[in-house]
Short mmCIF file of C-alpha atoms in Angstrom, two decimals:
data_model
loop_
_atom_site.label_atom_id
_atom_site.label_comp_id
_atom_site.label_asym_id
_atom_site.label_seq_id
_atom_site.Cartn_x
_atom_site.Cartn_y
_atom_site.Cartn_z
CA MET A 8 79.70 -72.12 177.51
CA ILE A 9 80.66 -70.22 174.37
CA ASP A 10 82.99 -67.30 174.95
CA ILE A 11 81.63 -64.09 173.42
CA LYS A 12 84.42 -61.56 173.97
CA GLN A 13 82.68 -58.43 175.13
CA GLU A 14 85.92 -56.44 175.00
CA ASP A 15 85.72 -56.61 171.19
CA ILE A 16 82.30 -54.93 171.18
CA GLU A 17 82.12 -51.27 172.19
CA ASP A 18 78.87 -49.54 173.09
CA GLY A 19 77.92 -46.78 170.66
CA LEU A 20 79.99 -48.21 167.81
CA ALA A 21 79.12 -50.52 164.95
CA SER A 22 80.41 -54.08 165.22
CA ILE A 23 81.08 -56.63 162.48
CA TYR A 24 82.12 -60.28 162.37
CA GLN A 25 85.60 -61.11 161.10
CA SER A 26 84.53 -62.70 157.81
CA VAL A 27 82.37 -59.83 156.48
CA ILE A 28 82.66 -59.36 152.71
CA THR A 29 81.08 -56.43 150.86
CA ASN A 30 77.80 -57.08 149.06
CA THR A 31 78.56 -54.51 146.38
CA SER A 32 81.49 -54.68 143.96
CA LYS A 33 84.54 -52.44 144.06
CA GLU A 34 83.71 -50.50 140.90
CA MET A 35 80.22 -49.72 142.20
CA SER A 36 81.40 -48.92 145.72
CA CYS A 37 84.36 -46.58 145.29
CA PHE A 38 84.22 -42.83 145.65
CA SER A 39 83.52 -41.05 142.39
CA ASP A 40 86.97 -39.50 141.95
CA PHE A 41 89.10 -42.33 143.32
CA PRO A 42 88.83 -45.83 141.75
CA MET A 43 89.97 -48.78 143.83
CA PRO A 44 93.35 -50.34 142.94
CA GLU A 45 93.29 -52.81 140.03
CA ASP A 46 94.64 -55.67 142.12
CA PHE A 47 91.82 -55.40 144.67
CA PRO A 48 89.31 -58.28 144.32
CA LYS A 49 85.81 -57.66 142.95
CA PHE A 50 84.24 -57.94 146.40
CA LEU A 51 86.26 -56.82 149.37
CA HIS A 52 86.94 -58.35 152.74
CA ASN A 53 86.36 -55.71 155.44
CA SER A 54 90.14 -55.38 155.94
CA LYS A 55 90.56 -54.51 152.24
CA LEU A 56 87.80 -51.91 152.44
CA LEU A 57 89.57 -50.35 155.42
CA GLU A 58 92.78 -50.31 153.38
CA TYR A 59 90.97 -48.43 150.60
CA PHE A 60 89.73 -45.84 153.10
CA ARG A 61 93.26 -45.38 154.41
CA ILE A 62 94.64 -44.91 150.90
CA PHE A 63 91.85 -42.40 150.18
CA VAL A 64 92.52 -40.44 153.38
CA LYS A 65 96.24 -40.30 152.64
CA LYS A 66 95.70 -39.27 149.01
CA PHE A 67 93.54 -36.28 149.97
CA ASP A 68 95.38 -35.48 153.23
CA LEU A 69 92.26 -35.86 155.38
CA LEU A 70 93.78 -37.09 158.65
CA LYS A 71 94.30 -33.53 159.88
CA TYR A 72 90.51 -33.05 159.85
CA ILE A 73 89.69 -36.16 161.90
CA GLN A 74 89.58 -36.30 165.71
CA PHE A 75 89.97 -39.93 166.78
CA GLN A 76 88.92 -41.38 170.14
CA THR A 77 86.42 -38.56 170.56
CA THR A 78 82.81 -39.04 171.68
CA VAL A 79 80.09 -36.57 170.79
CA LEU A 80 78.08 -36.01 173.97
CA SER A 81 75.53 -33.49 172.70
CA VAL A 82 74.51 -31.39 169.72
CA LYS A 83 72.28 -28.45 170.66
CA LYS A 84 71.00 -25.32 168.99
CA CYS A 85 72.74 -22.08 169.82
CA PRO A 86 70.53 -19.57 171.68
CA ASP A 87 70.38 -17.43 168.51
CA PHE A 88 69.76 -20.45 166.22
CA SER A 89 66.78 -18.86 164.46
CA SER A 90 69.10 -16.19 163.03
CA THR A 91 72.47 -17.99 162.80
CA GLY A 92 71.55 -21.67 162.40
CA GLN A 93 74.59 -22.56 164.52
CA TRP A 94 75.09 -25.54 166.84
CA VAL A 95 76.91 -26.12 170.12
CA VAL A 96 78.72 -29.48 170.02
CA VAL A 97 80.09 -30.98 173.24
CA THR A 98 82.70 -33.74 172.91
CA GLU A 99 84.73 -35.88 175.29
CA SER A 100 88.26 -37.18 174.75
CA ASN A 101 90.61 -38.74 177.31
CA GLY A 102 88.18 -37.80 180.08
CA LYS A 103 88.06 -34.12 179.08
CA GLU A 104 84.97 -32.36 177.80
CA GLN A 105 85.19 -29.65 175.14
CA SER A 106 82.60 -27.36 173.62
CA ALA A 107 82.67 -25.76 170.15
CA VAL A 108 80.26 -23.84 167.91
CA PHE A 109 79.68 -25.00 164.31
CA ASP A 110 77.79 -23.45 161.42
CA ALA A 111 76.41 -26.82 160.33
CA VAL A 112 76.39 -30.46 161.42
CA MET A 113 76.25 -33.77 159.54
CA VAL A 114 75.15 -36.80 161.56
CA CYS A 115 76.95 -39.78 160.00
CA SER A 116 76.59 -42.38 162.75
CA GLY A 117 74.57 -44.78 160.60
CA HIS A 118 71.88 -47.17 161.79
CA HIS A 119 73.70 -50.38 162.69
CA ILE A 120 74.65 -49.54 166.26
CA LEU A 121 71.75 -50.16 168.67
CA PRO A 122 70.64 -53.81 168.43
CA HIS A 123 66.94 -54.63 168.23
CA LEU A 124 66.33 -57.59 170.56
CA PRO A 125 62.55 -58.17 170.83
CA LEU A 126 62.63 -60.83 173.56
CA GLU A 127 58.99 -60.15 174.40
CA SER A 128 58.07 -61.70 171.05
CA PHE A 129 59.59 -65.04 172.06
CA PRO A 130 57.58 -66.65 174.91
CA GLY A 131 59.70 -68.94 177.05
CA ILE A 132 63.03 -67.22 176.39
CA GLN A 133 63.48 -66.75 180.16
CA LYS A 134 63.38 -70.55 180.62
CA PHE A 135 65.90 -71.27 177.86
CA LYS A 136 69.00 -72.88 179.40
CA GLY A 137 71.32 -72.35 176.45
CA GLN A 138 73.05 -69.14 175.38
CA TYR A 139 71.41 -66.42 173.33
CA PHE A 140 72.73 -63.12 172.00
CA HIS A 141 72.24 -60.54 169.24
CA SER A 142 74.17 -61.00 165.97
CA ARG A 143 76.08 -57.79 166.78
CA GLN A 144 78.01 -59.82 169.38
CA TYR A 145 79.05 -62.52 166.91
CA LYS A 146 82.69 -62.39 165.76
CA HIS A 147 83.85 -65.83 164.58
CA PRO A 148 82.74 -69.51 164.57
CA GLU A 149 85.31 -70.73 167.11
CA GLY A 150 83.62 -72.16 170.20
CA PHE A 151 80.47 -73.23 168.34
CA GLU A 152 81.77 -76.67 167.33
CA ARG A 153 79.22 -79.51 167.45
CA LYS A 154 76.48 -77.17 168.71
CA ARG A 155 72.86 -77.12 167.58
CA ILE A 156 72.24 -73.47 166.72
CA LEU A 157 69.09 -71.52 165.90
CA VAL A 158 69.53 -68.27 163.96
CA ILE A 159 66.44 -66.04 164.07
CA GLY A 160 66.16 -63.68 161.10
CA ILE A 161 66.70 -63.80 157.34
CA GLY A 162 68.79 -60.74 156.49
CA ASN A 163 72.36 -60.63 155.21
CA SER A 164 73.88 -61.00 158.68
CA ALA A 165 71.60 -63.93 159.50
CA SER A 166 72.52 -65.81 156.33
CA ASP A 167 76.26 -65.05 156.65
CA ILE A 168 76.37 -66.19 160.28
CA ALA A 169 74.25 -69.29 159.60
CA VAL A 170 76.49 -70.29 156.68
CA GLU A 171 79.71 -69.78 158.65
CA LEU A 172 78.45 -71.60 161.75
CA SER A 173 77.15 -74.52 159.67
CA LYS A 174 80.74 -75.45 158.84
CA LYS A 175 81.50 -76.04 162.54
CA ALA A 176 78.19 -76.77 164.21
CA ALA A 177 76.33 -80.07 164.43
CA GLN A 178 73.24 -78.41 162.92
CA VAL A 179 72.07 -74.89 162.13
CA PHE A 180 68.44 -73.82 161.83
CA ILE A 181 67.40 -70.47 160.38
CA SER A 182 63.97 -69.18 161.36
CA THR A 183 62.11 -66.69 159.17
CA ARG A 184 58.65 -65.18 159.33
CA HIS A 185 58.40 -63.93 155.76
CA GLY A 186 61.20 -65.56 153.73
CA SER A 187 63.40 -63.66 151.31
CA TRP A 188 64.82 -63.65 147.82
CA VAL A 189 68.46 -64.75 147.64
CA MET A 190 70.97 -63.52 145.06
CA GLY A 191 74.57 -64.46 144.41
CA ARG A 192 77.36 -61.95 144.03
CA ILE A 193 78.20 -63.47 140.64
CA SER A 194 75.91 -62.61 137.74
CA GLU A 195 75.99 -62.93 133.93
CA ASP A 196 79.37 -63.97 132.50
CA GLY A 197 80.83 -63.93 136.00
CA TYR A 198 80.50 -60.17 136.44
CA PRO A 199 79.35 -58.72 139.79
CA TRP A 200 75.58 -58.63 140.21
CA ASP A 201 75.38 -54.86 140.69
CA MET A 202 77.31 -54.10 137.47
CA VAL A 203 74.65 -56.04 135.57
CA PHE A 204 71.57 -55.01 137.57
CA HIS A 205 72.30 -51.28 137.90
CA THR A 206 72.33 -49.75 134.42
CA CYS A 207 70.50 -46.70 133.14
CA PHE A 208 68.75 -48.87 130.55
CA SER A 209 67.47 -51.46 133.05
CA SER A 210 66.37 -48.72 135.44
CA MET A 211 64.41 -47.07 132.61
CA LEU A 212 62.67 -50.37 131.86
CA ARG A 213 61.73 -50.85 135.52
CA ASN A 214 60.27 -47.34 135.58
CA VAL A 215 58.24 -47.49 132.36
CA LEU A 216 56.96 -51.07 132.33
CA PRO A 217 53.74 -51.89 134.21
CA ARG A 218 54.46 -52.75 137.84
CA ARG A 219 52.90 -56.20 137.45
CA VAL A 220 55.26 -56.98 134.55
CA VAL A 221 58.29 -55.75 136.52
CA LYS A 222 57.35 -57.94 139.49
CA TRP A 223 56.87 -60.97 137.25
CA VAL A 224 60.25 -60.44 135.57
CA MET A 225 61.95 -59.95 138.95
CA GLU A 226 60.44 -63.20 140.23
CA GLN A 227 61.68 -65.09 137.16
CA GLN A 228 65.17 -63.64 137.60
CA MET A 229 65.29 -64.47 141.31
CA ASN A 230 64.21 -68.07 140.69
CA ARG A 231 66.64 -68.56 137.80
CA TRP A 232 69.46 -69.59 140.17
CA PHE A 233 67.26 -71.92 142.27
CA ASN A 234 63.57 -72.31 143.05
CA HIS A 235 63.02 -70.48 146.34
CA GLU A 236 59.88 -72.43 147.14
CA ASN A 237 61.77 -75.73 147.03
CA TYR A 238 64.30 -74.36 149.52
CA GLY A 239 61.72 -72.94 151.94
CA LEU A 240 62.80 -69.37 151.23
CA MET A 241 59.96 -68.10 149.04
CA PRO A 242 58.95 -64.68 150.42
CA GLN A 243 55.51 -64.60 151.99
CA ASN A 244 54.70 -61.68 149.70
CA LYS A 245 56.76 -62.67 146.66
CA TYR A 246 55.91 -59.41 144.89
CA LEU A 247 57.24 -57.27 147.73
CA MET A 248 60.23 -55.36 146.38
CA LYS A 249 62.26 -56.07 149.53
CA GLU A 250 66.03 -55.97 149.60
CA PRO A 251 67.21 -59.51 148.78
CA ILE A 252 69.89 -61.45 150.60
CA LEU A 253 73.33 -61.53 148.95
CA SER A 254 74.73 -64.97 149.70
CA ASP A 255 76.79 -67.25 147.50
CA ASP A 256 76.66 -70.17 149.94
CA LEU A 257 73.23 -70.25 151.62
CA PRO A 258 71.45 -72.37 148.94
CA SER A 259 74.27 -74.94 148.86
CA ARG A 260 74.39 -75.22 152.67
CA ILE A 261 70.63 -75.84 152.64
CA LEU A 262 71.15 -78.41 149.89
CA TYR A 263 73.75 -80.19 152.06
CA GLY A 264 71.34 -80.21 155.02
CA ALA A 265 73.83 -78.23 157.09
CA ILE A 266 71.18 -75.47 157.37
CA LYS A 267 67.48 -76.16 157.75
CA VAL A 268 64.96 -73.39 157.12
CA LYS A 269 62.20 -73.14 159.71
CA SER A 270 59.08 -70.99 160.12
CA ARG A 271 58.56 -68.36 162.84
CA VAL A 272 59.42 -69.32 166.42
CA LYS A 273 56.19 -69.70 168.39
CA GLU A 274 57.64 -70.67 171.77
CA LEU A 275 60.88 -71.62 173.47
CA THR A 276 61.40 -74.15 176.25
CA GLU A 277 64.46 -74.98 178.34
CA THR A 278 66.12 -76.81 175.47
CA SER A 279 63.84 -76.69 172.42
CA ALA A 280 62.11 -74.40 169.93
CA LEU A 281 58.48 -74.77 168.82
CA PHE A 282 57.67 -73.31 165.41
CA GLU A 283 54.55 -71.83 163.89
CA ASP A 284 54.06 -74.83 161.58
CA GLY A 285 53.85 -77.19 164.55
CA THR A 286 57.35 -78.67 164.26
CA VAL A 287 59.77 -78.88 167.18
CA GLU A 288 63.56 -78.89 167.26
CA GLU A 289 65.12 -80.35 170.40
CA ASP A 290 68.47 -79.84 172.12
CA ILE A 291 69.07 -76.26 170.96
CA ASP A 292 72.34 -75.02 172.47
CA VAL A 293 72.56 -71.47 171.08
CA ILE A 294 70.15 -68.87 169.71
CA VAL A 295 71.47 -65.98 167.58
CA PHE A 296 69.01 -63.11 167.22
CA ALA A 297 69.73 -61.52 163.83
CA THR A 298 66.78 -59.20 164.34
CA GLY A 299 68.20 -55.94 163.08
CA TYR A 300 68.79 -52.55 164.65
CA THR A 301 66.87 -49.57 165.95
CA PHE A 302 67.57 -45.89 165.37
CA SER A 303 69.07 -43.89 168.18
CA PHE A 304 70.51 -40.38 168.39
CA PRO A 305 71.26 -39.89 172.11
CA PHE A 306 73.45 -36.85 171.46
CA LEU A 307 70.71 -34.88 169.69
CA GLU A 308 68.16 -32.67 171.36
CA ASP A 309 64.74 -34.28 171.38
CA PRO A 310 62.90 -34.10 168.99
CA LEU A 311 65.47 -32.98 166.37
CA VAL A 312 65.23 -36.31 164.55
CA LYS A 313 61.93 -38.03 165.27
CA VAL A 314 61.90 -41.83 165.33
CA GLU A 315 58.43 -43.36 165.26
CA ASN A 316 57.67 -47.06 164.62
CA ASN A 317 61.33 -47.52 163.68
CA MET A 318 60.93 -44.93 160.90
CA VAL A 319 62.68 -41.58 160.56
CA SER A 320 60.98 -38.63 158.85
CA LEU A 321 63.62 -36.76 156.86
CA TYR A 322 63.37 -34.61 153.74
CA LYS A 323 65.29 -36.39 150.97
CA TYR A 324 66.32 -38.86 153.69
CA MET A 325 68.60 -36.16 155.09
CA PHE A 326 67.00 -33.03 156.57
CA PRO A 327 64.65 -32.81 159.59
CA PRO A 328 61.74 -30.99 157.92
CA HIS A 329 60.74 -28.89 160.94
CA LEU A 330 64.08 -27.05 161.46
CA GLU A 331 63.99 -23.27 160.98
CA LYS A 332 67.46 -23.42 159.39
CA SER A 333 68.63 -26.33 157.26
CA THR A 334 72.00 -26.64 158.97
CA LEU A 335 71.74 -30.20 160.29
CA ALA A 336 71.56 -33.28 158.06
CA CYS A 337 71.65 -37.04 158.57
CA ILE A 338 73.90 -38.92 156.16
CA GLY A 339 73.46 -42.63 155.42
CA LEU A 340 70.01 -43.19 156.96
CA ILE A 341 68.88 -44.96 153.82
CA GLN A 342 68.85 -48.59 152.65
CA PRO A 343 69.50 -48.60 148.91
CA LEU A 344 69.55 -51.74 146.78
CA GLY A 345 73.06 -50.79 145.79
CA SER A 346 76.24 -49.48 147.36
CA ILE A 347 75.93 -47.13 150.30
CA PHE A 348 79.20 -45.31 149.54
CA PRO A 349 78.23 -43.51 146.28
CA THR A 350 74.89 -42.78 147.94
CA VAL A 351 76.33 -41.07 151.01
CA GLU A 352 78.94 -39.29 148.88
CA LEU A 353 76.24 -37.66 146.76
CA GLN A 354 74.23 -36.90 149.89
CA ALA A 355 77.26 -35.11 151.33
CA ARG A 356 77.86 -33.17 148.09
CA TRP A 357 74.20 -32.14 148.02
CA VAL A 358 74.09 -31.21 151.72
CA THR A 359 77.21 -29.04 151.57
CA ARG A 360 75.65 -26.96 148.80
CA VAL A 361 72.54 -26.49 150.92
CA PHE A 362 74.77 -25.42 153.81
CA LYS A 363 76.50 -22.93 151.51
CA GLY A 364 73.15 -21.53 150.41
CA LYS A 365 73.65 -22.56 146.76
CA PHE A 366 69.98 -23.52 146.48
CA GLY A 367 66.94 -23.93 148.67
CA GLU A 368 64.63 -26.85 149.19
CA SER A 369 61.13 -27.54 147.96
CA ASN A 370 59.18 -29.65 150.42
CA SER A 371 56.62 -30.43 147.73
CA GLN A 372 59.16 -32.46 145.77
CA ILE A 373 58.43 -36.19 145.70
CA LEU A 374 61.16 -38.39 147.14
CA GLN A 375 62.58 -41.25 145.10
CA THR A 376 63.54 -44.49 146.83
CA SER A 377 64.98 -46.30 143.80
CA TYR A 378 68.78 -46.48 143.95
CA ILE A 379 69.45 -44.93 140.52
CA ASP A 380 66.55 -42.48 140.69
CA TYR A 381 67.67 -41.22 144.09
CA LEU A 382 71.26 -40.70 142.97
CA ASP A 383 70.11 -38.96 139.79
CA GLU A 384 67.81 -36.70 141.77
CA LEU A 385 70.63 -35.47 143.99
CA ALA A 386 73.13 -35.20 141.13
CA LEU A 387 70.69 -33.25 138.97
CA GLU A 388 70.14 -30.64 141.66
CA ILE A 389 73.86 -29.99 142.17
CA GLY A 390 74.55 -29.98 138.43
CA ALA A 391 76.60 -33.20 138.43
CA LYS A 392 74.34 -35.36 136.26
CA PRO A 393 75.58 -35.70 132.65
CA ASP A 394 73.10 -34.98 129.84
CA LEU A 395 73.01 -38.23 127.88
CA LEU A 396 71.27 -36.73 124.84
CA SER A 397 73.85 -34.01 124.29
CA LEU A 398 76.60 -36.48 125.13
CA LEU A 399 75.23 -38.82 122.46
CA LEU A 400 75.93 -36.13 119.84
CA LYS A 401 79.33 -35.12 121.19
CA GLU A 402 80.73 -38.47 122.31
CA PRO A 403 78.41 -41.38 121.42
CA LYS A 404 80.79 -44.07 122.70
CA LEU A 405 80.74 -42.59 126.19
CA ALA A 406 76.97 -42.05 126.09
CA VAL A 407 76.36 -45.70 125.17
CA LYS A 408 78.72 -46.77 127.95
CA LEU A 409 76.79 -44.71 130.50
CA TYR A 410 73.37 -45.89 129.32
CA PHE A 411 73.98 -49.60 128.90
CA GLY A 412 76.98 -50.10 131.19
CA PRO A 413 77.29 -50.27 134.99
CA TYR A 414 75.75 -47.27 136.70
CA ASN A 415 78.66 -46.30 138.91
CA SER A 416 79.61 -43.01 140.52
CA TYR A 417 82.32 -41.86 138.07
CA GLN A 418 79.68 -40.29 135.82
CA TYR A 419 78.86 -37.77 138.56
CA ARG A 420 82.34 -36.30 138.13
CA LEU A 421 82.10 -35.68 134.37
CA VAL A 422 80.39 -32.29 134.77
CA GLY A 423 79.43 -29.79 137.44
CA PRO A 424 80.99 -29.00 140.83
CA GLY A 425 83.86 -31.26 141.78
CA GLN A 426 84.46 -32.22 138.14
CA TRP A 427 87.32 -34.71 137.84
CA ASN A 428 89.45 -35.02 134.72
CA GLY A 429 89.98 -38.73 135.30
CA ALA A 430 86.26 -39.60 135.30
CA ARG A 431 86.07 -40.49 131.60
CA SER A 432 89.14 -42.73 131.82
CA ALA A 433 87.77 -44.43 134.96
CA ILE A 434 84.55 -45.31 133.09
CA PHE A 435 86.38 -46.87 130.15
CA THR A 436 88.94 -48.75 132.26
CA GLN A 437 86.60 -50.23 134.87
CA LYS A 438 86.47 -53.61 133.09
CA GLN A 439 90.24 -54.10 133.36
CA ARG A 440 90.10 -53.26 137.09
CA ILE A 441 87.35 -55.83 137.55
CA LEU A 442 89.24 -58.56 135.64
CA LYS A 443 92.77 -57.75 136.89
CA PRO A 444 92.59 -59.76 140.18
CA LEU A 445 91.27 -62.79 138.26
CA LYS A 446 94.13 -62.88 135.76
CA THR A 447 96.41 -65.03 137.88
CA ARG A 448 97.00 -67.58 135.11
CA ALA A 449 98.36 -66.52 131.73
CA LEU A 450 96.24 -67.59 128.77
CA LYS A 451 96.53 -67.04 125.05
CA THR A 452 94.06 -64.43 123.80
CA SER A 453 91.09 -66.11 122.17
CA SER A 454 90.04 -64.99 118.70
CA ASN A 455 86.41 -65.40 119.72
CA PHE A 456 86.46 -61.92 121.19
CA GLN A 457 87.45 -60.39 117.85
CA VAL A 458 84.75 -62.36 116.03
CA SER A 459 82.19 -61.32 118.63
CA PHE A 460 83.28 -57.70 118.35
CA LEU A 461 82.99 -57.76 114.56
CA LEU A 462 79.52 -59.28 114.78
CA LYS A 463 78.45 -56.49 117.13
CA ILE A 464 79.80 -53.86 114.74
CA LEU A 465 78.00 -55.48 111.80
CA GLY A 466 74.81 -55.66 113.81
CA LEU A 467 75.09 -51.98 114.72
CA LEU A 468 75.71 -51.06 111.08
CA ALA A 469 72.63 -53.09 110.08
CA VAL A 470 70.52 -51.12 112.54
CA VAL A 471 71.86 -47.79 111.22
CA VAL A 472 71.24 -48.83 107.58
CA ALA A 473 67.71 -49.95 108.40
CA PHE A 474 67.06 -46.64 110.17
CA PHE A 475 68.15 -44.54 107.18
CA PHE A 476 66.26 -46.83 104.80
CA GLN A 477 63.07 -46.13 106.76
CA LEU A 478 63.74 -42.39 106.61
CA GLN A 479 63.60 -42.50 102.81
CA TRP A 480 59.95 -43.53 102.97
CA PHE A 481 58.91 -40.35 104.80
#
């Protein structure tokens, strides 16, 4: 029997496996006024991310505002809520309950806490003699040696766990109903995928081009690394703009045969799995259900945040729309194709200005779900979005950098509330922070860079000359 240490998994808290690496790069994941250290790698192990948080907390002296080992038992409206908008919050620490009144509340508990384990969808699971558990309980591959393991699901956790187990197990199978696109963390010229994918220019193209063209281009890009159909991963609806998997190793493990991709599980027996395509895999020892999470807010009064069909109805993905006073907001209940940290930071900046009464809300405003569009929408309303046109006249080099370069959070500190004097420098020095951890072997500087730079300058001059030449004809 495999030992799953329950003492490492606490109810009501998120749980991760030991090998978790971030899916978004350090320059795209840091807070907007505090770049990550240069020597940090491009993508961070969870221990490195925790180190960054600790450095951040120390820098801004935040520990005095945090109450550790404290459980929120309930958040309820004050009796005079309609006039004050205040909340009564009951907490428990060291066996003692305490009650306090707050003017506003942010719910930042996330949505990776309560595991979704749909056993009713897997006939025969009661007869299965092996071990099964939710991916939330998985910590490390020790104890799974020489086992035949079935991983159900095709998200990031499913692929990470399948890849890691395949290095110890006799065989790993990964079962998926719909398939998924798979991307690597490394993109053009070895730069992180999100620094190439998330630019103002590329976002503009995705917004203005016909949807059919965008889908076709996305499909070509996704299949550039490997043909998903050949690997059994082609999404059932290949045009569905679903969040892709970020995995550097999944395709190679499939290529080795260490992982075999299977269709949906139709039925389970004592020792085997029957799949929708009619195939059967015998002698299954372990089943890992990487079937996601459900939303739960046990400390909130029902129905403050309504959860229906695993969906939450929130204005701008933050505010319960039916509250008389907008003094409670949910932070981080969103799944962007990009880093969650700049997203929740801008949400928090936006929410605090609502709490302060700096501006109201318009429920007629259309919500944006695109990563860049959503960030821009929040930044524009709090006055933190730079005006690229005026910037082009004042400082063209910076404007070009913002438009064609990585769309990270530093730009939201150039102007407006919370303006940071180091924002401009952070934008221009991000490349050296990305490359710093890779420069572990000294090399002579190649002259190719200078030639390339000169060619770019000449090309730019040619465009400018052509533009003025055309003006003479008008």
